């Protein structure tokens, strides 16, 4: 672990063919303890429809970025946790490393342009 960098890990995993969950872990720079957010499973059908619609958009467009963000942070708790991590790293004047872990059983997630 780099002591000068905060770490945010976003883990998207499939619970079943129709549900997925997102777990987020955040560690402040120079600390060993971490904050966690475990989001309850939710139906993936709406998110899959949102993600499928992204295929028709230019991956470098604002609409693509907005659609991807809305799908990943559909649950306000996930959005709030992400903002907390960004604000904390900003307050500490630290860089933040974001790691995105995608379950191999959710192929639609791997077809997306995340960067």
Tab-separated table of N, CA, C and O in Angstrom:
chain	number	residue	atom	x	y	z
A	1	UNK	N	0.848	-1.190	0.000
A	1	UNK	CA	0.000	0.000	0.000
A	1	UNK	C	0.886	1.244	0.000
A	1	UNK	O	1.816	1.364	0.781
A	2	UNK	N	0.591	2.158	-0.848
A	2	UNK	CA	1.311	3.425	-0.909
A	2	UNK	C	0.752	4.343	0.179
A	2	UNK	O	-0.421	4.690	0.173
A	3	UNK	N	1.596	4.754	1.119
A	3	UNK	CA	1.148	5.546	2.271
A	3	UNK	C	0.676	6.945	1.880
A	3	UNK	O	-0.026	7.585	2.620
A	4	UNK	N	1.063	7.451	0.713
A	4	UNK	CA	0.676	8.806	0.320
A	4	UNK	C	-0.594	8.833	-0.515
A	4	UNK	O	-0.973	9.865	-1.030
A	5	UNK	N	-1.261	7.698	-0.646
A	5	UNK	CA	-2.409	7.602	-1.535
A	5	UNK	C	-3.587	6.948	-0.820
A	5	UNK	O	-3.420	5.938	-0.143
A	6	UNK	N	-4.777	7.526	-0.966
A	6	UNK	CA	-5.990	6.885	-0.477
A	6	UNK	C	-6.401	5.820	-1.486
A	6	UNK	O	-6.108	5.932	-2.681
A	7	UNK	N	-7.064	4.784	-1.023
A	7	UNK	CA	-7.520	3.705	-1.900
A	7	UNK	C	-9.027	3.546	-1.811
A	7	UNK	O	-9.581	3.451	-0.711
A	8	UNK	N	-9.674	3.500	-2.976
A	8	UNK	CA	-11.100	3.194	-3.063
A	8	UNK	C	-11.245	1.993	-3.978
A	8	UNK	O	-10.776	2.004	-5.117
A	9	UNK	N	-11.860	0.944	-3.473
A	9	UNK	CA	-12.097	-0.258	-4.255
A	9	UNK	C	-13.592	-0.418	-4.445
A	9	UNK	O	-14.357	-0.360	-3.487
A	10	UNK	N	-14.004	-0.616	-5.698
A	10	UNK	CA	-15.413	-0.821	-6.039
A	10	UNK	C	-15.512	-2.212	-6.648
A	10	UNK	O	-14.953	-2.482	-7.702
A	11	UNK	N	-16.212	-3.089	-5.974
A	11	UNK	CA	-16.317	-4.493	-6.376
A	11	UNK	C	-17.755	-4.781	-6.810
A	11	UNK	O	-18.674	-4.729	-5.999
A	12	UNK	N	-17.945	-5.069	-8.104
A	12	UNK	CA	-19.266	-5.376	-8.647
A	12	UNK	C	-19.323	-6.878	-8.885
A	12	UNK	O	-18.508	-7.423	-9.631
A	13	UNK	N	-20.251	-7.566	-8.226
A	13	UNK	CA	-20.341	-9.016	-8.371
A	13	UNK	C	-21.786	-9.443	-8.597
A	13	UNK	O	-22.717	-8.781	-8.157
A	14	UNK	N	-21.930	-10.561	-9.288
A	14	UNK	CA	-23.256	-11.110	-9.574
A	14	UNK	C	-23.665	-12.023	-8.431
A	14	UNK	O	-22.901	-12.890	-8.014
A	15	UNK	N	-24.874	-11.810	-7.925
A	15	UNK	CA	-25.423	-12.699	-6.909
A	15	UNK	C	-26.209	-13.828	-7.556
A	15	UNK	O	-26.335	-14.910	-7.007
A	16	UNK	N	-26.772	-13.526	-8.715
A	16	UNK	CA	-27.537	-14.481	-9.516
A	16	UNK	C	-27.605	-13.899	-10.920
A	16	UNK	O	-27.119	-12.781	-11.144
A	17	UNK	N	-28.220	-14.586	-11.863
A	17	UNK	CA	-28.313	-14.015	-13.212
A	17	UNK	C	-29.129	-12.717	-13.283
A	17	UNK	O	-29.012	-11.967	-14.245
A	18	UNK	N	-29.912	-12.433	-12.255
A	18	UNK	CA	-30.754	-11.235	-12.310
A	18	UNK	C	-30.444	-10.202	-11.238
A	18	UNK	O	-31.109	-9.182	-11.163
A	19	UNK	N	-29.463	-10.468	-10.390
A	19	UNK	CA	-29.120	-9.501	-9.347
A	19	UNK	C	-27.609	-9.320	-9.256
A	19	UNK	O	-26.849	-10.219	-9.583
A	20	UNK	N	-27.217	-8.149	-8.807
A	20	UNK	CA	-25.803	-7.891	-8.568
A	20	UNK	C	-25.679	-7.058	-7.313
A	20	UNK	O	-26.638	-6.494	-6.814
A	21	UNK	N	-24.472	-7.013	-6.791
A	21	UNK	CA	-24.232	-6.177	-5.617
A	21	UNK	C	-22.927	-5.428	-5.825
A	21	UNK	O	-22.075	-5.826	-6.610
A	22	UNK	N	-22.810	-4.326	-5.117
A	22	UNK	CA	-21.605	-3.516	-5.162
A	22	UNK	C	-21.117	-3.348	-3.728
A	22	UNK	O	-21.884	-2.984	-2.847
A	23	UNK	N	-19.856	-3.661	-3.516
A	23	UNK	CA	-19.238	-3.417	-2.221
A	23	UNK	C	-18.123	-2.411	-2.452
A	23	UNK	O	-17.377	-2.501	-3.427
A	24	UNK	N	-18.033	-1.421	-1.571
A	24	UNK	CA	-17.000	-0.400	-1.691
A	24	UNK	C	-16.179	-0.391	-0.409
A	24	UNK	O	-16.724	-0.521	0.685
A	25	UNK	N	-14.863	-0.250	-0.588
A	25	UNK	CA	-13.947	-0.166	0.543
A	25	UNK	C	-13.055	1.055	0.335
A	25	UNK	O	-12.559	1.280	-0.765
A	26	UNK	N	-12.866	1.810	1.400
A	26	UNK	CA	-12.040	3.011	1.326
A	26	UNK	C	-11.038	3.002	2.459
A	26	UNK	O	-11.380	2.744	3.610
A	27	UNK	N	-9.777	3.290	2.124
A	27	UNK	CA	-8.714	3.377	3.123
A	27	UNK	C	-8.014	4.713	2.943
A	27	UNK	O	-7.565	5.057	1.859
A	28	UNK	N	-7.924	5.469	4.029
A	28	UNK	CA	-7.221	6.751	3.994
A	28	UNK	C	-5.722	6.518	3.883
A	28	UNK	O	-5.202	5.501	4.342
A	29	UNK	N	-5.052	7.475	3.278
A	29	UNK	CA	-3.598	7.410	3.148
A	29	UNK	C	-2.969	7.285	4.530
A	29	UNK	O	-3.343	7.988	5.465
A	30	UNK	N	-2.033	6.347	4.677
A	30	UNK	CA	-1.299	6.189	5.920
A	30	UNK	C	-2.035	5.434	7.014
A	30	UNK	O	-1.542	5.338	8.125
A	31	UNK	N	-3.203	4.877	6.708
A	31	UNK	CA	-3.965	4.152	7.730
A	31	UNK	C	-4.203	2.725	7.275
A	31	UNK	O	-4.314	2.456	6.092
A	32	UNK	N	-4.332	1.836	8.228
A	32	UNK	CA	-4.583	0.430	7.915
A	32	UNK	C	-6.073	0.087	7.959
A	32	UNK	O	-6.510	-0.835	7.290
A	33	UNK	N	-6.851	0.808	8.786
A	33	UNK	CA	-8.279	0.516	8.891
A	33	UNK	C	-8.993	1.057	7.655
A	33	UNK	O	-8.491	1.907	6.943
A	34	UNK	N	-10.175	0.533	7.402
A	34	UNK	CA	-10.914	0.947	6.225
A	34	UNK	C	-12.389	1.119	6.537
A	34	UNK	O	-12.912	0.569	7.497
A	35	UNK	N	-13.046	1.913	5.692
A	35	UNK	CA	-14.493	2.078	5.746
A	35	UNK	C	-15.080	1.174	4.675
A	35	UNK	O	-14.499	1.001	3.604
A	36	UNK	N	-16.244	0.609	4.962
A	36	UNK	CA	-16.882	-0.298	4.001
A	36	UNK	C	-18.338	0.083	3.787
A	36	UNK	O	-19.017	0.535	4.696
A	37	UNK	N	-18.765	-0.133	2.559
A	37	UNK	CA	-20.175	-0.025	2.224
A	37	UNK	C	-20.534	-1.284	1.473
A	37	UNK	O	-19.944	-1.592	0.434
A	38	UNK	N	-21.474	-2.035	2.009
A	38	UNK	CA	-21.976	-3.213	1.325
A	38	UNK	C	-23.404	-2.903	0.918
A	38	UNK	O	-24.266	-2.708	1.775
A	39	UNK	N	-23.616	-2.821	-0.357
A	39	UNK	CA	-24.948	-2.503	-0.851
A	39	UNK	C	-25.737	-3.785	-1.019
A	39	UNK	O	-25.232	-4.771	-1.518
A	40	UNK	N	-26.997	-3.730	-0.610
A	40	UNK	CA	-27.868	-4.884	-0.780
A	40	UNK	C	-28.030	-5.212	-2.259
A	40	UNK	O	-27.942	-4.347	-3.115
A	41	UNK	N	-28.307	-6.475	-2.545
A	41	UNK	CA	-28.546	-6.894	-3.922
A	41	UNK	C	-29.753	-6.154	-4.485
A	41	UNK	O	-30.683	-5.817	-3.772
A	42	UNK	N	-29.698	-5.899	-5.768
A	42	UNK	CA	-30.840	-5.269	-6.424
A	42	UNK	C	-31.003	-5.893	-7.794
A	42	UNK	O	-30.091	-6.514	-8.307
A	43	UNK	N	-32.191	-5.753	-8.360
A	43	UNK	CA	-32.383	-6.343	-9.678
A	43	UNK	C	-31.510	-5.635	-10.681
A	43	UNK	O	-31.339	-4.428	-10.633
A	44	UNK	N	-30.958	-6.427	-11.565
A	44	UNK	CA	-30.021	-5.876	-12.533
A	44	UNK	C	-30.712	-5.482	-13.832
A	44	UNK	O	-30.139	-4.794	-14.657
A	45	UNK	N	-31.958	-5.873	-14.010
A	45	UNK	CA	-32.615	-5.655	-15.299
A	45	UNK	C	-32.612	-4.188	-15.714
A	45	UNK	O	-32.315	-3.861	-16.861
A	46	UNK	N	-32.910	-3.280	-14.812
A	46	UNK	CA	-32.922	-1.851	-15.159
A	46	UNK	C	-31.521	-1.374	-15.493
A	46	UNK	O	-31.317	-0.651	-16.459
A	47	UNK	N	-30.542	-1.799	-14.700
A	47	UNK	CA	-29.166	-1.380	-14.956
A	47	UNK	C	-28.648	-1.963	-16.264
A	47	UNK	O	-27.969	-1.290	-17.032
A	48	UNK	N	-28.996	-3.223	-16.552
A	48	UNK	CA	-28.571	-3.844	-17.810
A	48	UNK	C	-29.169	-3.084	-18.986
A	48	UNK	O	-28.498	-2.804	-19.969
A	49	UNK	N	-30.447	-2.702	-18.868
A	49	UNK	CA	-31.074	-1.927	-19.938
A	49	UNK	C	-30.350	-0.601	-20.117
A	49	UNK	O	-30.086	-0.173	-21.240
A	50	UNK	N	-30.002	0.055	-19.002
A	50	UNK	CA	-29.262	1.312	-19.068
A	50	UNK	C	-27.909	1.105	-19.741
A	50	UNK	O	-27.480	1.896	-20.566
A	51	UNK	N	-27.218	0.030	-19.370
A	51	UNK	CA	-25.899	-0.228	-19.908
A	51	UNK	C	-25.961	-0.617	-21.377
A	51	UNK	O	-25.100	-0.237	-22.167
A	52	UNK	N	-26.998	-1.380	-21.762
A	52	UNK	CA	-27.160	-1.765	-23.160
A	52	UNK	C	-27.380	-0.538	-24.024
A	52	UNK	O	-26.877	-0.452	-25.145
A	53	UNK	N	-28.106	0.455	-23.512
A	53	UNK	CA	-28.350	1.689	-24.256
A	53	UNK	C	-27.057	2.458	-24.502
A	53	UNK	O	-26.954	3.216	-25.476
A	54	UNK	N	-26.054	2.255	-23.667
A	54	UNK	CA	-24.774	2.945	-23.838
A	54	UNK	C	-24.064	2.519	-25.118
A	54	UNK	O	-23.263	3.265	-25.671
A	55	UNK	N	-24.369	1.311	-25.608
A	55	UNK	CA	-23.710	0.806	-26.812
A	55	UNK	C	-23.961	1.703	-28.026
A	55	UNK	O	-23.163	1.732	-28.950
A	56	UNK	N	-25.066	2.435	-28.018
A	56	UNK	CA	-25.406	3.315	-29.135
A	56	UNK	C	-24.745	4.684	-29.040
A	56	UNK	O	-24.878	5.495	-29.949
A	57	UNK	N	-24.034	4.945	-27.933
A	57	UNK	CA	-23.442	6.261	-27.722
A	57	UNK	C	-21.937	6.250	-27.975
A	57	UNK	O	-21.281	5.217	-27.852
A	58	UNK	N	-21.408	7.405	-28.282
A	58	UNK	CA	-19.965	7.580	-28.423
A	58	UNK	C	-19.348	7.470	-27.025
A	58	UNK	O	-19.712	8.229	-26.124
A	59	UNK	N	-18.424	6.514	-26.815
A	59	UNK	CA	-17.837	6.324	-25.479
A	59	UNK	C	-17.122	7.547	-24.922
A	59	UNK	O	-16.886	7.622	-23.721
A	60	UNK	N	-16.780	8.500	-25.763
A	60	UNK	CA	-16.114	9.708	-25.267
A	60	UNK	C	-17.098	10.842	-24.990
A	60	UNK	O	-16.695	11.938	-24.618
A	61	UNK	N	-18.401	10.563	-25.116
A	61	UNK	CA	-19.409	11.617	-24.932
A	61	UNK	C	-19.809	11.774	-23.464
A	61	UNK	O	-19.657	10.863	-22.652
A	62	UNK	N	-20.344	12.948	-23.162
A	62	UNK	CA	-20.867	13.224	-21.810
A	62	UNK	C	-22.047	12.308	-21.489
A	62	UNK	O	-22.209	11.871	-20.356
A	63	UNK	N	-22.878	12.012	-22.481
A	63	UNK	CA	-24.042	11.152	-22.263
A	63	UNK	C	-23.614	9.746	-21.837
A	63	UNK	O	-24.240	9.129	-20.973
A	64	UNK	N	-22.540	9.237	-22.432
A	64	UNK	CA	-22.024	7.923	-22.072
A	64	UNK	C	-21.535	7.933	-20.623
A	64	UNK	O	-21.883	7.061	-19.829
A	65	UNK	N	-20.739	8.947	-20.286
A	65	UNK	CA	-20.216	9.065	-18.917
A	65	UNK	C	-21.344	9.173	-17.903
A	65	UNK	O	-21.316	8.524	-16.854
A	66	UNK	N	-22.337	9.982	-18.216
A	66	UNK	CA	-23.467	10.169	-17.297
A	66	UNK	C	-24.260	8.875	-17.129
A	66	UNK	O	-24.635	8.511	-16.008
A	67	UNK	N	-24.492	8.171	-18.217
A	67	UNK	CA	-25.249	6.917	-18.142
A	67	UNK	C	-24.518	5.854	-17.342
A	67	UNK	O	-25.128	5.124	-16.552
A	68	UNK	N	-23.216	5.774	-17.522
A	68	UNK	CA	-22.412	4.811	-16.783
A	68	UNK	C	-22.409	5.143	-15.291
A	68	UNK	O	-22.594	4.268	-14.439
A	69	UNK	N	-22.250	6.406	-14.971
A	69	UNK	CA	-22.274	6.840	-13.564
A	69	UNK	C	-23.622	6.574	-12.924
A	69	UNK	O	-23.704	6.091	-11.783
A	70	UNK	N	-24.704	6.856	-13.651
A	70	UNK	CA	-26.049	6.643	-13.104
A	70	UNK	C	-26.303	5.172	-12.829
A	70	UNK	O	-26.941	4.820	-11.834
A	71	UNK	N	-25.805	4.290	-13.698
A	71	UNK	CA	-26.002	2.860	-13.483
A	71	UNK	C	-25.203	2.357	-12.279
A	71	UNK	O	-25.723	1.626	-11.447
A	72	UNK	N	-23.947	2.773	-12.169
A	72	UNK	CA	-23.090	2.295	-11.081
A	72	UNK	C	-23.504	2.873	-9.730
A	72	UNK	O	-23.457	2.196	-8.710
A	73	UNK	N	-23.935	4.131	-9.725
A	73	UNK	CA	-24.286	4.801	-8.471
A	73	UNK	C	-25.790	5.008	-8.337
A	73	UNK	O	-26.244	6.000	-7.775
A	74	UNK	N	-26.554	4.059	-8.839
A	74	UNK	CA	-28.015	4.150	-8.786
A	74	UNK	C	-28.504	4.255	-7.326
A	74	UNK	O	-29.420	4.988	-7.026
A	75	UNK	N	-27.869	3.517	-6.460
A	75	UNK	CA	-28.201	3.563	-5.035
A	75	UNK	C	-27.528	4.795	-4.432
A	75	UNK	O	-26.309	4.932	-4.519
A	76	UNK	N	-28.290	5.695	-3.812
A	76	UNK	CA	-27.699	6.913	-3.241
A	76	UNK	C	-26.610	6.639	-2.208
A	76	UNK	O	-25.694	7.436	-2.056
A	77	UNK	N	-26.677	5.507	-1.532
A	77	UNK	CA	-25.635	5.184	-0.549
A	77	UNK	C	-24.286	4.987	-1.234
A	77	UNK	O	-23.248	5.404	-0.712
A	78	UNK	N	-24.297	4.375	-2.409
A	78	UNK	CA	-23.051	4.184	-3.158
A	78	UNK	C	-22.513	5.526	-3.633
A	78	UNK	O	-21.316	5.798	-3.547
A	79	UNK	N	-23.394	6.371	-4.118
A	79	UNK	CA	-22.989	7.708	-4.565
A	79	UNK	C	-22.418	8.516	-3.407
A	79	UNK	O	-21.375	9.161	-3.536
A	80	UNK	N	-23.086	8.465	-2.262
A	80	UNK	CA	-22.619	9.200	-1.077
A	80	UNK	C	-21.263	8.679	-0.596
A	80	UNK	O	-20.393	9.461	-0.203
A	81	UNK	N	-21.083	7.364	-0.635
A	81	UNK	CA	-19.818	6.768	-0.203
A	81	UNK	C	-18.689	7.210	-1.133
A	81	UNK	O	-17.595	7.559	-0.681
A	82	UNK	N	-18.955	7.219	-2.442
A	82	UNK	CA	-17.964	7.660	-3.425
A	82	UNK	C	-17.583	9.123	-3.181
A	82	UNK	O	-16.400	9.472	-3.163
A	83	UNK	N	-18.586	9.973	-2.948
A	83	UNK	CA	-18.314	11.390	-2.679
A	83	UNK	C	-17.519	11.555	-1.385
A	83	UNK	O	-16.623	12.406	-1.309
A	84	UNK	N	-17.833	10.742	-0.366
A	84	UNK	CA	-17.090	10.799	0.895
A	84	UNK	C	-15.622	10.475	0.651
A	84	UNK	O	-14.725	11.140	1.165
A	85	UNK	N	-15.355	9.453	-0.149
A	85	UNK	CA	-13.973	9.072	-0.441
A	85	UNK	C	-13.236	10.195	-1.169
A	85	UNK	O	-12.095	10.528	-0.827
A	86	UNK	N	-13.883	10.795	-2.156
A	86	UNK	CA	-13.254	11.898	-2.884
A	86	UNK	C	-13.003	13.092	-1.971
A	86	UNK	O	-11.924	13.691	-2.005
A	87	UNK	N	-14.001	13.441	-1.152
A	87	UNK	CA	-13.856	14.584	-0.242
A	87	UNK	C	-12.769	14.343	0.796
A	87	UNK	O	-12.004	15.255	1.129
A	88	UNK	N	-12.686	13.111	1.311
A	88	UNK	CA	-11.670	12.792	2.309
A	88	UNK	C	-10.273	12.904	1.714
A	88	UNK	O	-9.375	13.500	2.318
A	89	UNK	N	-10.090	12.354	0.520
A	89	UNK	CA	-8.762	12.445	-0.092
A	89	UNK	C	-8.408	13.892	-0.407
A	89	UNK	O	-7.259	14.301	-0.248
A	90	UNK	N	-9.400	14.686	-0.787
A	90	UNK	CA	-9.166	16.106	-1.052
A	90	UNK	C	-8.774	16.834	0.238
A	90	UNK	O	-7.827	17.622	0.254
A	91	UNK	N	-9.491	16.553	1.320
A	91	UNK	CA	-9.204	17.176	2.615
A	91	UNK	C	-7.796	16.814	3.090
A	91	UNK	O	-7.097	17.654	3.659
A	92	UNK	N	-7.385	15.593	2.846
A	92	UNK	CA	-6.045	15.135	3.253
A	92	UNK	C	-4.965	15.573	2.259
A	92	UNK	O	-3.792	15.285	2.458
A	93	UNK	N	-5.388	16.235	1.192
A	93	UNK	CA	-4.472	16.653	0.122
A	93	UNK	C	-3.696	15.440	-0.388
A	93	UNK	O	-2.479	15.469	-0.555
A	94	UNK	N	-4.438	14.355	-0.616
A	94	UNK	CA	-3.860	13.084	-1.036
A	94	UNK	C	-4.443	12.666	-2.382
A	94	UNK	O	-5.583	13.002	-2.712
A	95	UNK	N	-3.655	11.926	-3.131
A	95	UNK	CA	-4.172	11.303	-4.343
A	95	UNK	C	-5.136	10.198	-3.944
A	95	UNK	O	-5.096	9.708	-2.810
A	96	UNK	N	-5.991	9.790	-4.888
A	96	UNK	CA	-6.868	8.646	-4.630
A	96	UNK	C	-6.708	7.649	-5.770
A	96	UNK	O	-6.709	8.015	-6.942
A	97	UNK	N	-6.503	6.411	-5.390
A	97	UNK	CA	-6.405	5.325	-6.369
A	97	UNK	C	-7.753	4.598	-6.340
A	97	UNK	O	-8.203	4.163	-5.286
A	98	UNK	N	-8.371	4.469	-7.507
A	98	UNK	CA	-9.670	3.798	-7.605
A	98	UNK	C	-9.468	2.492	-8.356
A	98	UNK	O	-8.957	2.478	-9.473
A	99	UNK	N	-9.877	1.410	-7.715
A	99	UNK	CA	-9.795	0.079	-8.326
A	99	UNK	C	-11.208	-0.422	-8.564
A	99	UNK	O	-12.030	-0.433	-7.649
A	100	UNK	N	-11.476	-0.830	-9.773
A	100	UNK	CA	-12.781	-1.361	-10.152
A	100	UNK	C	-12.632	-2.852	-10.414
A	100	UNK	O	-11.876	-3.258	-11.303
A	101	UNK	N	-13.323	-3.667	-9.627
A	101	UNK	CA	-13.283	-5.121	-9.775
A	101	UNK	C	-14.628	-5.581	-10.326
A	101	UNK	O	-15.665	-5.354	-9.700
A	102	UNK	N	-14.605	-6.211	-11.492
A	102	UNK	CA	-15.829	-6.647	-12.151
A	102	UNK	C	-15.902	-8.165	-12.180
A	102	UNK	O	-14.965	-8.824	-12.641
A	103	UNK	N	-17.012	-8.688	-11.737
A	103	UNK	CA	-17.255	-10.124	-11.741
A	103	UNK	C	-17.202	-10.642	-13.179
A	103	UNK	O	-17.813	-10.070	-14.079
A	104	UNK	N	-16.468	-11.717	-13.399
A	104	UNK	CA	-16.345	-12.265	-14.757
A	104	UNK	C	-17.659	-12.839	-15.275
A	104	UNK	O	-17.804	-13.063	-16.470
A	105	UNK	N	-18.635	-13.054	-14.393
A	105	UNK	CA	-19.926	-13.597	-14.827
A	105	UNK	C	-20.904	-12.509	-15.258
A	105	UNK	O	-22.057	-12.790	-15.529
A	106	UNK	N	-20.453	-11.264	-15.303
A	106	UNK	CA	-21.298	-10.150	-15.760
A	106	UNK	C	-20.641	-9.561	-17.020
A	106	UNK	O	-20.018	-8.509	-16.981
A	107	UNK	N	-20.777	-10.257	-18.168
A	107	UNK	CA	-20.054	-9.839	-19.367
A	107	UNK	C	-20.397	-8.432	-19.856
A	107	UNK	O	-19.540	-7.748	-20.405
A	108	UNK	N	-21.617	-7.981	-19.629
A	108	UNK	CA	-21.974	-6.635	-20.096
A	108	UNK	C	-21.092	-5.577	-19.438
A	108	UNK	O	-20.765	-4.568	-20.046
A	109	UNK	N	-20.654	-5.831	-18.220
A	109	UNK	CA	-19.787	-4.893	-17.523
A	109	UNK	C	-18.409	-4.796	-18.187
A	109	UNK	O	-17.793	-3.746	-18.205
A	110	UNK	N	-17.933	-5.909	-18.732
A	110	UNK	CA	-16.609	-5.932	-19.359
A	110	UNK	C	-16.604	-5.287	-20.751
A	110	UNK	O	-15.548	-4.953	-21.261
A	111	UNK	N	-17.776	-5.170	-21.345
A	111	UNK	CA	-17.878	-4.545	-22.674
A	111	UNK	C	-17.885	-3.028	-22.614
A	111	UNK	O	-17.838	-2.370	-23.643
A	112	UNK	N	-17.957	-2.474	-21.418
A	112	UNK	CA	-18.045	-1.027	-21.263
A	112	UNK	C	-16.675	-0.372	-21.236
A	112	UNK	O	-15.685	-0.990	-20.855
A	113	UNK	N	-16.646	0.876	-21.598
A	113	UNK	CA	-15.414	1.657	-21.537
A	113	UNK	C	-15.438	2.437	-20.223
A	113	UNK	O	-16.143	3.421	-20.075
A	114	UNK	N	-14.656	1.970	-19.260
A	114	UNK	CA	-14.687	2.525	-17.902
A	114	UNK	C	-13.757	3.723	-17.730
A	114	UNK	O	-13.874	4.457	-16.772
A	115	UNK	N	-12.817	3.923	-18.600
A	115	UNK	CA	-11.868	5.033	-18.442
A	115	UNK	C	-12.296	6.227	-19.250
A	115	UNK	O	-12.908	6.148	-20.242
